[in-house]
Coordinates of C-alpha atoms in Angstrom, one line a residue:
X1 CA -13.6 17.2 -58.2
X2 CA -14.6 19.0 -55.1
X3 CA -13.2 16.2 -53.0
X4 CA -9.9 16.3 -54.9
X5 CA -9.7 20.1 -54.5
X6 CA -10.3 19.8 -50.7
X7 CA -7.7 17.1 -50.4
X8 CA -5.2 19.2 -52.3
X9 CA -6.0 22.1 -50.1
X10 CA -5.4 20.1 -46.9
X11 CA -2.0 18.8 -48.2
X12 CA -1.0 22.3 -49.3
X13 CA -1.8 23.7 -45.8
X14 CA 0.2 20.9 -44.2
X15 CA 3.2 21.7 -46.3
X16 CA 2.9 25.3 -45.4
X17 CA 2.7 24.5 -41.6
X18 CA 5.7 22.3 -42.0
X19 CA 7.7 24.9 -43.9
X20 CA 7.0 27.7 -41.4
X21 CA 8.0 25.4 -38.5
X22 CA 11.2 24.4 -40.3
X23 CA 12.1 28.0 -40.9
X24 CA 11.2 29.4 -37.5
X25 CA 14.0 30.0 -35.1
X26 CA 11.7 29.9 -32.1
X27 CA 9.3 27.1 -33.1
X28 CA 7.4 27.3 -29.8
X29 CA 5.8 30.5 -31.2
X30 CA 4.2 28.6 -34.1
X31 CA 1.5 27.1 -32.0
X32 CA -1.2 27.6 -34.7
X33 CA 0.9 25.8 -37.3
X34 CA 1.4 22.8 -35.0
X35 CA -2.3 22.8 -34.1
X36 CA -3.1 23.0 -37.8
X37 CA -1.1 19.8 -38.4
X38 CA -3.0 18.0 -35.7
X39 CA -6.3 19.2 -37.1
X40 CA -5.4 18.2 -40.7
X41 CA -4.6 14.7 -39.6
X42 CA -8.3 13.9 -39.6
X43 CA -8.8 14.4 -43.4
X44 CA -7.6 12.5 -46.4
X45 CA -5.2 9.5 -46.5
X46 CA -2.3 11.5 -48.0
X47 CA -2.9 14.2 -45.3
X48 CA -2.8 11.6 -42.6
X49 CA 0.4 10.2 -44.0
X50 CA 2.1 13.6 -44.0
X51 CA 0.8 14.4 -40.6
X52 CA 2.3 11.2 -39.3
X53 CA 5.7 12.6 -40.3
X54 CA 5.2 16.1 -39.0
X55 CA 3.5 15.5 -35.6
X56 CA 6.5 13.6 -34.0
X57 CA 9.1 15.8 -35.8
X58 CA 8.0 19.0 -34.0
X59 CA 6.5 17.4 -30.9
X60 CA 9.2 18.5 -28.4
X61 CA 8.5 22.2 -29.1
X62 CA 4.9 22.2 -27.9
X63 CA 4.6 20.6 -24.5
X64 CA 1.2 22.2 -24.0
X65 CA -0.1 20.2 -27.0
X66 CA 1.6 17.0 -26.1
X67 CA -1.6 15.3 -25.1
X68 CA -3.6 16.1 -28.2
X69 CA -0.6 15.5 -30.5
X70 CA 0.0 12.0 -29.1
X71 CA -3.7 11.1 -29.1
X72 CA -3.9 12.2 -32.8
X73 CA -0.8 10.1 -33.6
X74 CA -2.2 7.0 -31.9
X75 CA -5.4 7.3 -34.0
X76 CA -3.2 7.2 -37.0
X77 CA -1.8 3.8 -35.8
X78 CA -5.3 2.4 -36.1
X79 CA -5.8 3.4 -39.7
X80 CA -6.7 0.7 -42.2
X81 CA -4.3 2.2 -44.8
X82 CA -0.9 0.5 -44.5
X83 CA 1.0 3.5 -45.6
X84 CA -0.5 5.7 -42.8
X85 CA 0.1 3.0 -40.2
X86 CA 3.7 2.4 -41.1
X87 CA 4.5 6.1 -41.2
X88 CA 2.9 6.5 -37.8
X89 CA 4.9 3.5 -36.4
X90 CA 8.2 5.0 -37.7
X91 CA 7.4 8.3 -36.0
X92 CA 6.9 6.8 -32.5
X93 CA 10.5 6.8 -31.4
X94 CA 10.7 10.6 -32.1
X95 CA 8.3 11.2 -29.3
X96 CA 11.1 10.0 -27.0
X97 CA 14.2 11.6 -28.6
X98 CA 14.0 14.7 -26.5
X99 CA 11.5 13.4 -24.0
X100 CA 13.0 10.3 -22.5
X101 CA 10.2 10.0 -19.9
X102 CA 8.0 8.8 -22.8
X103 CA 10.1 5.7 -23.6
X104 CA 8.2 3.3 -21.4
X105 CA 4.9 4.5 -22.8
X106 CA 5.9 4.3 -26.4
X107 CA 7.5 0.8 -25.9
X108 CA 4.2 -0.3 -24.4
X109 CA 2.3 1.0 -27.4
X110 CA 4.7 -0.6 -29.8
X111 CA 4.5 -4.1 -28.3
X112 CA 0.7 -4.0 -28.8
X113 CA 1.5 -3.5 -32.5
X114 CA 3.7 -6.6 -32.7
X115 CA 0.6 -8.7 -33.5
X116 CA 0.0 -6.7 -36.8
X117 CA -0.5 -9.3 -39.5
X118 CA 1.2 -7.2 -42.2
X119 CA 5.0 -8.0 -42.6
X120 CA 5.9 -4.4 -43.5
X121 CA 4.1 -3.0 -40.4
X122 CA 5.7 -5.6 -38.1
X123 CA 9.1 -4.8 -39.6
X124 CA 8.5 -1.1 -38.8
X125 CA 7.5 -2.0 -35.2
X126 CA 10.7 -4.1 -34.8
X127 CA 12.9 -1.3 -36.0
X128 CA 11.1 1.3 -33.8
X129 CA 11.6 -0.9 -30.7
X130 CA 15.3 -1.4 -31.5
X131 CA 15.6 2.4 -31.8
X132 CA 14.2 2.8 -28.4
X133 CA 16.3 0.1 -26.9
X134 CA 19.4 1.9 -28.2
X135 CA 18.1 5.1 -26.7
X136 CA 17.2 3.8 -23.2
X137 CA 17.8 0.1 -22.9
X138 CA 16.9 -0.1 -19.2
X139 CA 13.5 1.5 -19.5
X140 CA 12.7 -0.4 -22.7
X141 CA 13.7 -3.8 -21.3
X142 CA 11.8 -3.2 -18.2
X143 CA 8.6 -2.4 -20.2
X144 CA 9.1 -5.4 -22.5
X145 CA 9.6 -7.9 -19.7
X146 CA 6.8 -6.3 -17.7
X147 CA 4.4 -7.1 -20.6
X148 CA 5.8 -10.7 -20.7
X149 CA 4.9 -11.2 -17.1
X150 CA 1.6 -9.4 -16.8
X151 CA -1.0 -11.1 -18.9
X152 CA -4.6 -10.5 -17.8
X153 CA -6.7 -11.5 -20.8
X154 CA -5.5 -14.8 -22.3
X155 CA -7.6 -14.6 -25.4
X156 CA -5.7 -11.6 -26.8
X157 CA -2.8 -11.0 -24.4
X158 CA -1.2 -14.4 -24.9
X159 CA -0.7 -13.6 -28.5
X160 CA 1.0 -10.3 -27.6
X161 CA 3.1 -12.2 -25.0
X162 CA 4.2 -14.7 -27.7
X163 CA 5.2 -11.9 -30.1
X164 CA 7.2 -10.1 -27.4
X165 CA 9.1 -13.3 -26.6
X166 CA 9.8 -13.8 -30.3
X167 CA 11.1 -10.2 -30.5
X168 CA 13.3 -10.7 -27.5
X169 CA 14.7 -14.0 -28.8
X170 CA 15.2 -12.8 -32.4
X171 CA 16.2 -9.2 -32.0
X172 CA 17.2 -8.4 -28.4
X173 CA 19.3 -11.4 -27.5
X174 CA 21.4 -11.4 -30.7
X175 CA 22.2 -7.7 -30.1
X176 CA 23.2 -8.1 -26.4
X177 CA 26.8 -6.9 -27.0
X178 CA 25.5 -3.7 -28.5
X179 CA 22.6 -3.1 -26.2
X180 CA 23.7 -4.2 -22.8
X181 CA 25.9 -1.2 -21.8
X182 CA 27.3 -0.6 -19.3
X183 CA 27.8 -4.3 -19.5
X184 CA 27.8 -5.5 -15.9
X185 CA 25.0 -3.2 -14.8
X186 CA 22.7 -4.1 -17.7
X187 CA 23.5 -7.8 -17.7
X188 CA 22.4 -7.8 -14.1
X189 CA 19.3 -5.8 -14.9
X190 CA 18.2 -8.2 -17.7
X191 CA 19.0 -11.2 -15.5
X192 CA 16.7 -9.9 -12.8
X193 CA 14.0 -9.2 -15.3
X194 CA 14.3 -12.8 -16.7
X195 CA 14.1 -14.2 -13.1
X196 CA 10.8 -12.6 -12.7
X197 CA 9.6 -13.8 -16.1
X198 CA 10.5 -17.4 -15.1
X199 CA 7.6 -17.5 -12.6
X200 CA 5.3 -18.6 -15.5
X201 CA 7.0 -20.1 -18.6
X202 CA 6.7 -23.1 -20.8
X203 CA 9.6 -25.5 -21.1
X204 CA 10.7 -24.1 -24.4
X205 CA 10.7 -20.5 -23.0
X206 CA 12.7 -21.6 -20.0
X207 CA 15.3 -23.2 -22.1
X208 CA 15.5 -20.0 -24.3
X209 CA 16.0 -17.8 -21.3
X210 CA 18.6 -20.1 -19.7
X211 CA 20.5 -20.3 -23.0
X212 CA 20.6 -16.5 -23.1
X213 CA 21.8 -16.2 -19.5
X214 CA 24.7 -18.6 -19.8
X215 CA 25.8 -16.6 -22.8
X216 CA 26.2 -13.4 -20.7
X217 CA 29.7 -12.5 -19.4
X218 CA 28.1 -12.4 -16.0
X219 CA 27.9 -16.2 -16.2
X220 CA 30.7 -16.8 -18.6
X221 CA 33.8 -18.9 -18.4
X222 CA 35.4 -16.7 -15.7
X223 CA 32.3 -16.6 -13.5
X224 CA 32.5 -17.7 -9.9
X225 CA 30.9 -20.8 -8.5
X226 CA 28.4 -18.5 -6.8
X227 CA 27.2 -17.3 -10.2
X228 CA 26.8 -21.0 -11.2
X229 CA 24.8 -21.6 -8.0
X230 CA 22.5 -18.7 -9.0
X231 CA 21.7 -20.4 -12.3
X232 CA 21.2 -23.8 -10.6
X233 CA 18.8 -22.1 -8.2
X234 CA 16.7 -21.0 -11.2
X235 CA 16.6 -24.5 -12.6
X236 CA 15.8 -26.0 -9.2
X237 CA 12.8 -23.7 -8.9
X238 CA 11.6 -24.8 -12.4
X239 CA 12.0 -28.4 -11.4
X240 CA 9.5 -28.0 -8.5
X241 CA 11.7 -29.8 -6.0
X242 CA 9.4 -28.7 -3.2
X243 CA 6.5 -30.5 -4.7
X244 CA 5.5 -34.0 -3.8
X245 CA 6.8 -36.5 -6.3
X246 CA 4.0 -38.6 -7.9
X247 CA 4.6 -41.2 -10.5
X248 CA 1.4 -40.3 -12.3
X249 CA 2.4 -36.7 -12.8
X250 CA 4.2 -37.1 -16.1
X251 CA 4.6 -33.4 -16.6
X252 CA 6.5 -33.0 -13.4
X253 CA 8.7 -36.0 -14.2
X254 CA 9.5 -34.6 -17.6
X255 CA 10.2 -31.2 -16.1
X256 CA 12.5 -32.8 -13.5
X257 CA 14.5 -34.8 -16.1
X258 CA 14.9 -31.8 -18.4
X259 CA 16.0 -29.6 -15.5
X260 CA 18.5 -32.2 -14.3
X261 CA 20.2 -32.4 -17.7
X262 CA 20.1 -28.6 -18.1
X263 CA 21.8 -28.2 -14.7
X264 CA 24.7 -30.5 -15.4
X265 CA 27.0 -27.9 -17.1
X266 CA 26.6 -25.6 -14.1
X267 CA 27.4 -28.5 -11.7
X268 CA 30.6 -29.0 -13.7
X269 CA 31.5 -25.3 -13.1
X270 CA 30.8 -25.2 -9.4
X271 CA 27.1 -25.1 -8.9
X272 CA 25.7 -27.3 -6.1
X273 CA 23.8 -30.4 -6.9
X274 CA 22.7 -31.0 -3.3
X275 CA 19.0 -30.0 -3.6
X276 CA 18.5 -32.2 -6.7
X277 CA 20.3 -35.1 -5.0
X278 CA 18.3 -34.8 -1.8
X279 CA 15.1 -34.8 -3.9
X280 CA 16.2 -37.8 -5.9
X281 CA 17.2 -39.7 -2.7
X282 CA 14.1 -38.8 -0.7
X283 CA 11.3 -38.7 -3.3
X284 CA 12.3 -40.3 -6.6
X285 CA 14.6 -43.3 -6.1
X286 CA 12.2 -45.1 -3.7
X287 CA 9.6 -45.2 -6.5
X288 CA 11.8 -45.2 -9.6
X289 CA 10.7 -48.7 -10.6
X290 CA 7.1 -47.5 -10.9
X291 CA 8.1 -45.1 -13.7
X292 CA 7.8 -45.9 -17.4
X293 CA 11.0 -47.4 -18.7
X294 CA 12.1 -44.4 -20.8
X295 CA 11.7 -42.0 -17.9
X296 CA 13.4 -44.4 -15.6
X297 CA 16.3 -44.6 -18.1
X298 CA 16.5 -40.8 -18.4
X299 CA 16.7 -40.4 -14.6
X300 CA 19.4 -43.0 -14.3
X301 CA 21.4 -41.3 -17.0
X302 CA 21.0 -38.0 -15.3
X303 CA 22.2 -39.5 -12.0
X304 CA 25.2 -41.0 -13.7
X305 CA 26.1 -37.6 -15.3
X306 CA 25.7 -35.7 -12.0
X307 CA 27.6 -38.2 -9.9
X308 CA 31.1 -36.8 -10.6
X309 CA 30.1 -33.4 -9.3
X310 CA 28.6 -34.4 -5.9
X311 CA 30.1 -33.5 -2.5
X312 CA 31.3 -36.2 -0.1
X313 CA 28.3 -35.6 2.1
X314 CA 25.8 -35.8 -0.7
X315 CA 27.6 -38.9 -2.1
X316 CA 27.3 -40.7 1.2
X317 CA 23.5 -39.9 1.4
X318 CA 22.7 -41.2 -2.1
X319 CA 25.1 -44.1 -2.2
X320 CA 22.9 -46.6 -0.3
X321 CA 19.9 -46.4 -2.7
X322 CA 22.2 -46.6 -5.7
X323 CA 23.8 -49.8 -4.3
X324 CA 20.3 -51.2 -3.7
X325 CA 19.3 -50.5 -7.3
X326 CA 22.6 -52.0 -8.5
X327 CA 21.8 -55.2 -6.7
X328 CA 18.4 -55.2 -8.2
X329 CA 19.5 -54.8 -11.8
X330 CA 22.6 -57.0 -11.6
X331 CA 21.1 -60.5 -11.8
X332 CA 22.0 -63.3 -9.4
X333 CA 23.4 -66.6 -10.5
X334 CA 21.0 -69.2 -12.0
X335 CA 18.0 -66.9 -11.5
X336 CA 17.3 -66.6 -15.2
X337 CA 16.8 -62.8 -14.8
X338 CA 17.4 -60.5 -17.7
X339 CA 19.7 -57.6 -17.4
X340 CA 19.2 -54.1 -18.7
X341 CA 22.7 -53.2 -19.7
X342 CA 22.1 -49.4 -19.8
X343 CA 20.7 -49.4 -16.3
X344 CA 23.7 -51.3 -15.1
X345 CA 26.1 -48.9 -16.9
X346 CA 24.4 -45.9 -15.3
X347 CA 24.4 -47.3 -11.8
X348 CA 28.0 -48.6 -12.0
X349 CA 29.2 -45.2 -13.2
X350 CA 27.3 -43.4 -10.4
X351 CA 28.5 -46.0 -7.8
X352 CA 32.2 -45.5 -8.7
X353 CA 32.0 -41.7 -8.5
X354 CA 30.0 -41.6 -5.3
X355 CA 32.1 -44.3 -3.7
X356 CA 35.3 -42.4 -4.7
X357 CA 34.1 -39.5 -2.5
X358 CA 32.8 -41.7 0.4
X359 CA 34.7 -44.9 0.1
X360 CA 34.2 -46.3 3.6
X361 CA 30.4 -46.1 3.1
X362 CA 30.7 -49.1 0.9
X363 CA 31.9 -51.3 3.8
X364 CA 28.5 -51.9 5.1
X365 CA 26.8 -51.8 1.7
X366 CA 29.1 -54.1 -0.3
X367 CA 31.2 -55.8 2.4
X368 CA 34.5 -54.0 1.5
X369 CA 37.3 -53.3 3.9
X370 CA 38.3 -49.7 3.4
X371 CA 40.1 -48.1 6.3
X372 CA 39.8 -44.3 6.8
X373 CA 40.2 -44.2 10.5
X374 CA 36.6 -43.0 11.0
X375 CA 33.9 -44.7 13.1
X376 CA 31.9 -45.0 9.9
X377 CA 34.4 -47.6 8.6
X378 CA 32.5 -50.2 10.8
X379 CA 35.4 -52.6 10.4
X380 CA 34.4 -54.5 13.5
X381 CA 31.2 -55.7 11.9
X382 CA 30.8 -58.7 9.6
X383 CA 29.5 -57.8 6.2
X384 CA 30.9 -60.9 4.5
X385 CA 27.5 -61.9 3.1
X386 CA 27.1 -58.5 1.4
X387 CA 30.5 -59.0 -0.2
X388 CA 29.7 -62.5 -1.4
X389 CA 26.4 -61.4 -2.9
X390 CA 27.8 -58.3 -4.6
X391 CA 30.8 -60.0 -6.2
X392 CA 28.6 -62.9 -7.3
X393 CA 26.4 -60.5 -9.1
X394 CA 29.4 -58.8 -10.6
X395 CA 30.5 -62.2 -12.0
X396 CA 27.1 -62.8 -13.5
X397 CA 27.1 -59.3 -15.1
X398 CA 30.5 -60.0 -16.6
X399 CA 29.4 -63.3 -18.1
X400 CA 26.3 -61.8 -19.6
X401 CA 28.3 -58.9 -20.9
X402 CA 30.9 -61.0 -22.6
X403 CA 28.3 -63.2 -24.2
X404 CA 26.4 -60.2 -25.5
X405 CA 29.6 -58.6 -26.9
X406 CA 30.2 -61.8 -28.9
X407 CA 26.7 -61.5 -30.4
X408 CA 27.1 -57.8 -31.1
X409 CA 30.4 -58.4 -32.8
X410 CA 28.9 -61.1 -35.0
X411 CA 26.0 -58.7 -35.7
X412 CA 28.5 -56.1 -36.8
X413 CA 30.0 -58.5 -39.3
X414 CA 26.5 -59.1 -40.8
X415 CA 25.9 -55.3 -40.9
X416 CA 29.0 -54.9 -42.9
X417 CA 27.9 -57.5 -45.4
X418 CA 24.4 -55.9 -45.6
X419 CA 26.0 -52.5 -46.2
X420 CA 28.1 -53.9 -49.1
X421 CA 24.9 -55.5 -50.5
X422 CA 22.7 -52.3 -50.1
X423 CA 21.6 -50.8 -53.4
X424 CA 19.5 -47.8 -52.3
X425 CA 20.2 -44.9 -50.0
X426 CA 17.3 -45.9 -47.7
X427 CA 18.8 -49.4 -47.3
X428 CA 22.3 -48.0 -46.6
X429 CA 20.9 -45.5 -44.0
X430 CA 19.0 -48.3 -42.3
X431 CA 22.1 -50.5 -42.0
X432 CA 24.1 -47.4 -40.9
X433 CA 21.7 -46.9 -38.1
X434 CA 21.9 -50.5 -37.1
X435 CA 25.7 -50.3 -37.1
X436 CA 25.6 -47.2 -34.9
X437 CA 23.3 -48.9 -32.4
X438 CA 25.5 -52.0 -32.3
X439 CA 28.6 -49.8 -31.8
X440 CA 26.8 -48.0 -29.0
X441 CA 25.9 -51.4 -27.5
X442 CA 29.6 -52.5 -27.6
X443 CA 30.6 -49.3 -25.9
X444 CA 28.1 -50.0 -23.1
X445 CA 29.5 -53.5 -22.7
X446 CA 33.1 -52.3 -22.7
X447 CA 32.2 -49.7 -20.0
X448 CA 30.5 -52.3 -17.8
X449 CA 33.5 -54.6 -17.9
X450 CA 35.9 -51.7 -17.2
X451 CA 33.9 -50.8 -14.2
X452 CA 33.2 -54.3 -12.7
X453 CA 36.9 -55.4 -12.9
X454 CA 38.2 -53.1 -10.1
X455 CA 35.3 -54.1 -7.8
X456 CA 36.3 -57.7 -7.0
X457 CA 38.9 -56.8 -4.5
X458 CA 38.0 -56.4 -0.8
X459 CA 39.8 -53.0 -1.1
X460 CA 38.6 -52.0 -4.6
X461 CA 39.7 -49.1 -6.8
X462 CA 36.9 -46.6 -7.4
X463 CA 37.1 -44.7 -10.6
X464 CA 36.8 -41.0 -9.7
X465 CA 38.0 -39.3 -12.8
X466 CA 37.0 -39.3 -16.4
X467 CA 38.6 -42.6 -17.4
X468 CA 35.2 -43.9 -18.4
X469 CA 33.1 -42.0 -21.0
X470 CA 29.4 -42.9 -20.8
X471 CA 28.3 -44.7 -24.0
X472 CA 25.6 -42.3 -24.9
X473 CA 28.0 -39.4 -24.5
X474 CA 30.3 -41.0 -27.0
X475 CA 27.3 -41.6 -29.3
X476 CA 26.4 -37.9 -29.1
X477 CA 29.9 -36.9 -30.1
X478 CA 29.6 -39.3 -33.0
X479 CA 26.6 -37.4 -34.2
X480 CA 24.1 -40.3 -33.9
X481 CA 20.6 -39.0 -34.8
X482 CA 18.8 -38.0 -31.6
X483 CA 15.3 -39.2 -32.3
X484 CA 14.3 -38.3 -28.8
X485 CA 14.6 -34.6 -29.5
X486 CA 12.5 -34.6 -32.7
X487 CA 9.3 -32.8 -32.0
X488 CA 6.2 -34.9 -32.3
X489 CA 8.0 -38.2 -32.1
X490 CA 8.1 -40.5 -29.1
X491 CA 11.4 -41.9 -28.1
X492 CA 11.9 -45.7 -28.4
X493 CA 12.1 -47.3 -24.9
X494 CA 13.9 -50.4 -26.0
X495 CA 17.1 -51.5 -24.4
X496 CA 19.2 -54.6 -24.7
X497 CA 18.3 -57.6 -22.4
X498 CA 20.8 -60.1 -21.1
X499 CA 19.8 -62.8 -23.6
X500 CA 20.4 -60.4 -26.5
X501 CA 16.7 -59.8 -27.3
X502 CA 15.3 -56.4 -27.1
X503 CA 13.2 -55.8 -24.0
X504 CA 10.2 -53.6 -24.6
X505 CA 7.7 -52.1 -22.2
X506 CA 5.3 -54.9 -22.8
X507 CA 7.6 -57.7 -21.8
X508 CA 11.2 -59.0 -21.9
X509 CA 11.0 -62.0 -24.2
X510 CA 14.0 -64.3 -24.3
X511 CA 13.5 -65.7 -27.8
X512 CA 17.3 -65.4 -28.5
X513 CA 16.6 -64.7 -32.1
X514 CA 20.0 -63.6 -33.3
X515 CA 18.6 -61.9 -36.4
X516 CA 16.6 -59.6 -34.0
X517 CA 19.8 -58.9 -32.1
X518 CA 21.6 -58.0 -35.3
X519 CA 18.8 -55.8 -36.6
X520 CA 17.7 -54.1 -33.3
X521 CA 20.6 -54.4 -30.9
X522 CA 20.4 -51.6 -28.4
X523 CA 17.8 -49.8 -30.5
X524 CA 17.4 -46.3 -29.1
X525 CA 20.3 -46.5 -26.7
X526 CA 22.5 -44.2 -28.7
X527 CA 19.9 -41.4 -28.6
X528 CA 21.1 -39.9 -25.4
X529 CA 18.0 -40.3 -23.4
X530 CA 17.5 -36.5 -22.8
X531 CA 14.1 -35.8 -21.6
X532 CA 12.6 -33.1 -23.8
X533 CA 10.7 -30.2 -22.3
X534 CA 7.4 -31.4 -23.4
X535 CA 5.1 -29.1 -21.4
X536 CA 2.7 -27.2 -23.6
X537 CA 1.1 -24.1 -22.3
X538 CA 2.4 -22.0 -19.4
X539 CA 3.8 -23.6 -16.4
X540 CA 5.1 -26.6 -18.5
X541 CA 1.8 -28.4 -18.5
X542 CA -0.9 -26.0 -19.4
X543 CA -1.3 -24.3 -16.0
X544 CA -0.5 -20.7 -15.3
X545 CA 0.8 -18.7 -12.4
X546 CA 3.2 -21.2 -10.8
X547 CA 4.6 -18.4 -8.6
X548 CA 7.9 -20.0 -7.8
X549 CA 9.1 -17.0 -5.9
X550 CA 12.5 -16.2 -7.3
X551 CA 14.5 -13.7 -5.3

């Protein structure tokens, strides 16, 4: 009874302090009342809950008590009782309402509370942070991103960092139109903050930040090529293009592939692909055959997609290794070599677009006779043997492609029969996938024939526009399931061999089993071949502190 009486007494005093402060015209004269509220916050649960409302409400009137008042309120944030904690969290923005210099400090405190396990408390933290963002977006963002970047104790701080990133993704980014005002100034500010944060990110975090940046008006549809180059520079830094390329460094290879595909939309809009192409030419293409097949395929697809957006100077540089690869993957006559159709499609597409920009470079590479009036035409030299070899390989490619198209067409007829006979949804889905893969295979074959046909002439026509649509791009538009992007699943590395059998990593058997062709033709080809950002842990592969030095 004595305890209940004491508690009632504390609460009564708190109400009296609050009423006198409410009624006072010059509240700064009620120092004893405010001090009484601070002192009463150390008593019962109900008193603490009431004090958590009153301390921030009258905080601005007592600058001389700001230290003790804030310390007392911070103690309330650590209370076990959820009601006290939530009330204390809700009161934190009031410490900044008339004291904007406190925004950074309060945001810093709030981000520490994002790790609270209770949903109600976390919701209160989210709302308090959003309130401060609306009050002073610049200071709040600076503090948030500062905490993302500066992590000193991985055991506890990494959890806070993850919670901040989730808050930024789920709350800040969707409210960018409301928060980022004035627009140009604040979009530039958050861009600069993100640039600093990119010094140490996982692949998923990097993609999240890039998706946000390209949604800003700063980098929107009306943005200049210079702005696109700015985004490409960020991607280049993540791709580690200054690092030595090593075929055993799978994390770096996956990072490179992912960054290449991520950069393509910005190449289309005026960003330069020069640094990527120089790296591919100098470091990657000389050893590409040492890579696992799926990564090799991903790189070739990336090169194909980049090729329409290269400069004439870059095209001339990379054309030679592309031609050498083409000759390697286009079988010669009577050699019995198999052909990877997807490789050939990628390389022919790249060849056409690169040669369209630097046509006379093909004279010495393929034996063509293209006159531009420049010394680089080299028309006085005899490259007849190059022309004979190149066109012979084109002929072999066309023969193999037509034969394969015939088998694929027969396979499609069997798929249609199987679909009609299917009784369960699982059976129908299986046949549907087989049909999609076969359709993708036919697209690849059609593309190859469309690109080889103009190359037989000594003065060929190079396709330099979008007449050809790459087979996997069409497949993506047709909503073929992208198994490659499903977390936790490895992408199939199979592609179609010249004989119609599926060539796996372990060998390229030439069994010629037509049922295998029907059932597995071009398995995996329609998946798009996009290298996922697989890096787990900071720095894409577990390491921290990459320090890429963005400016």
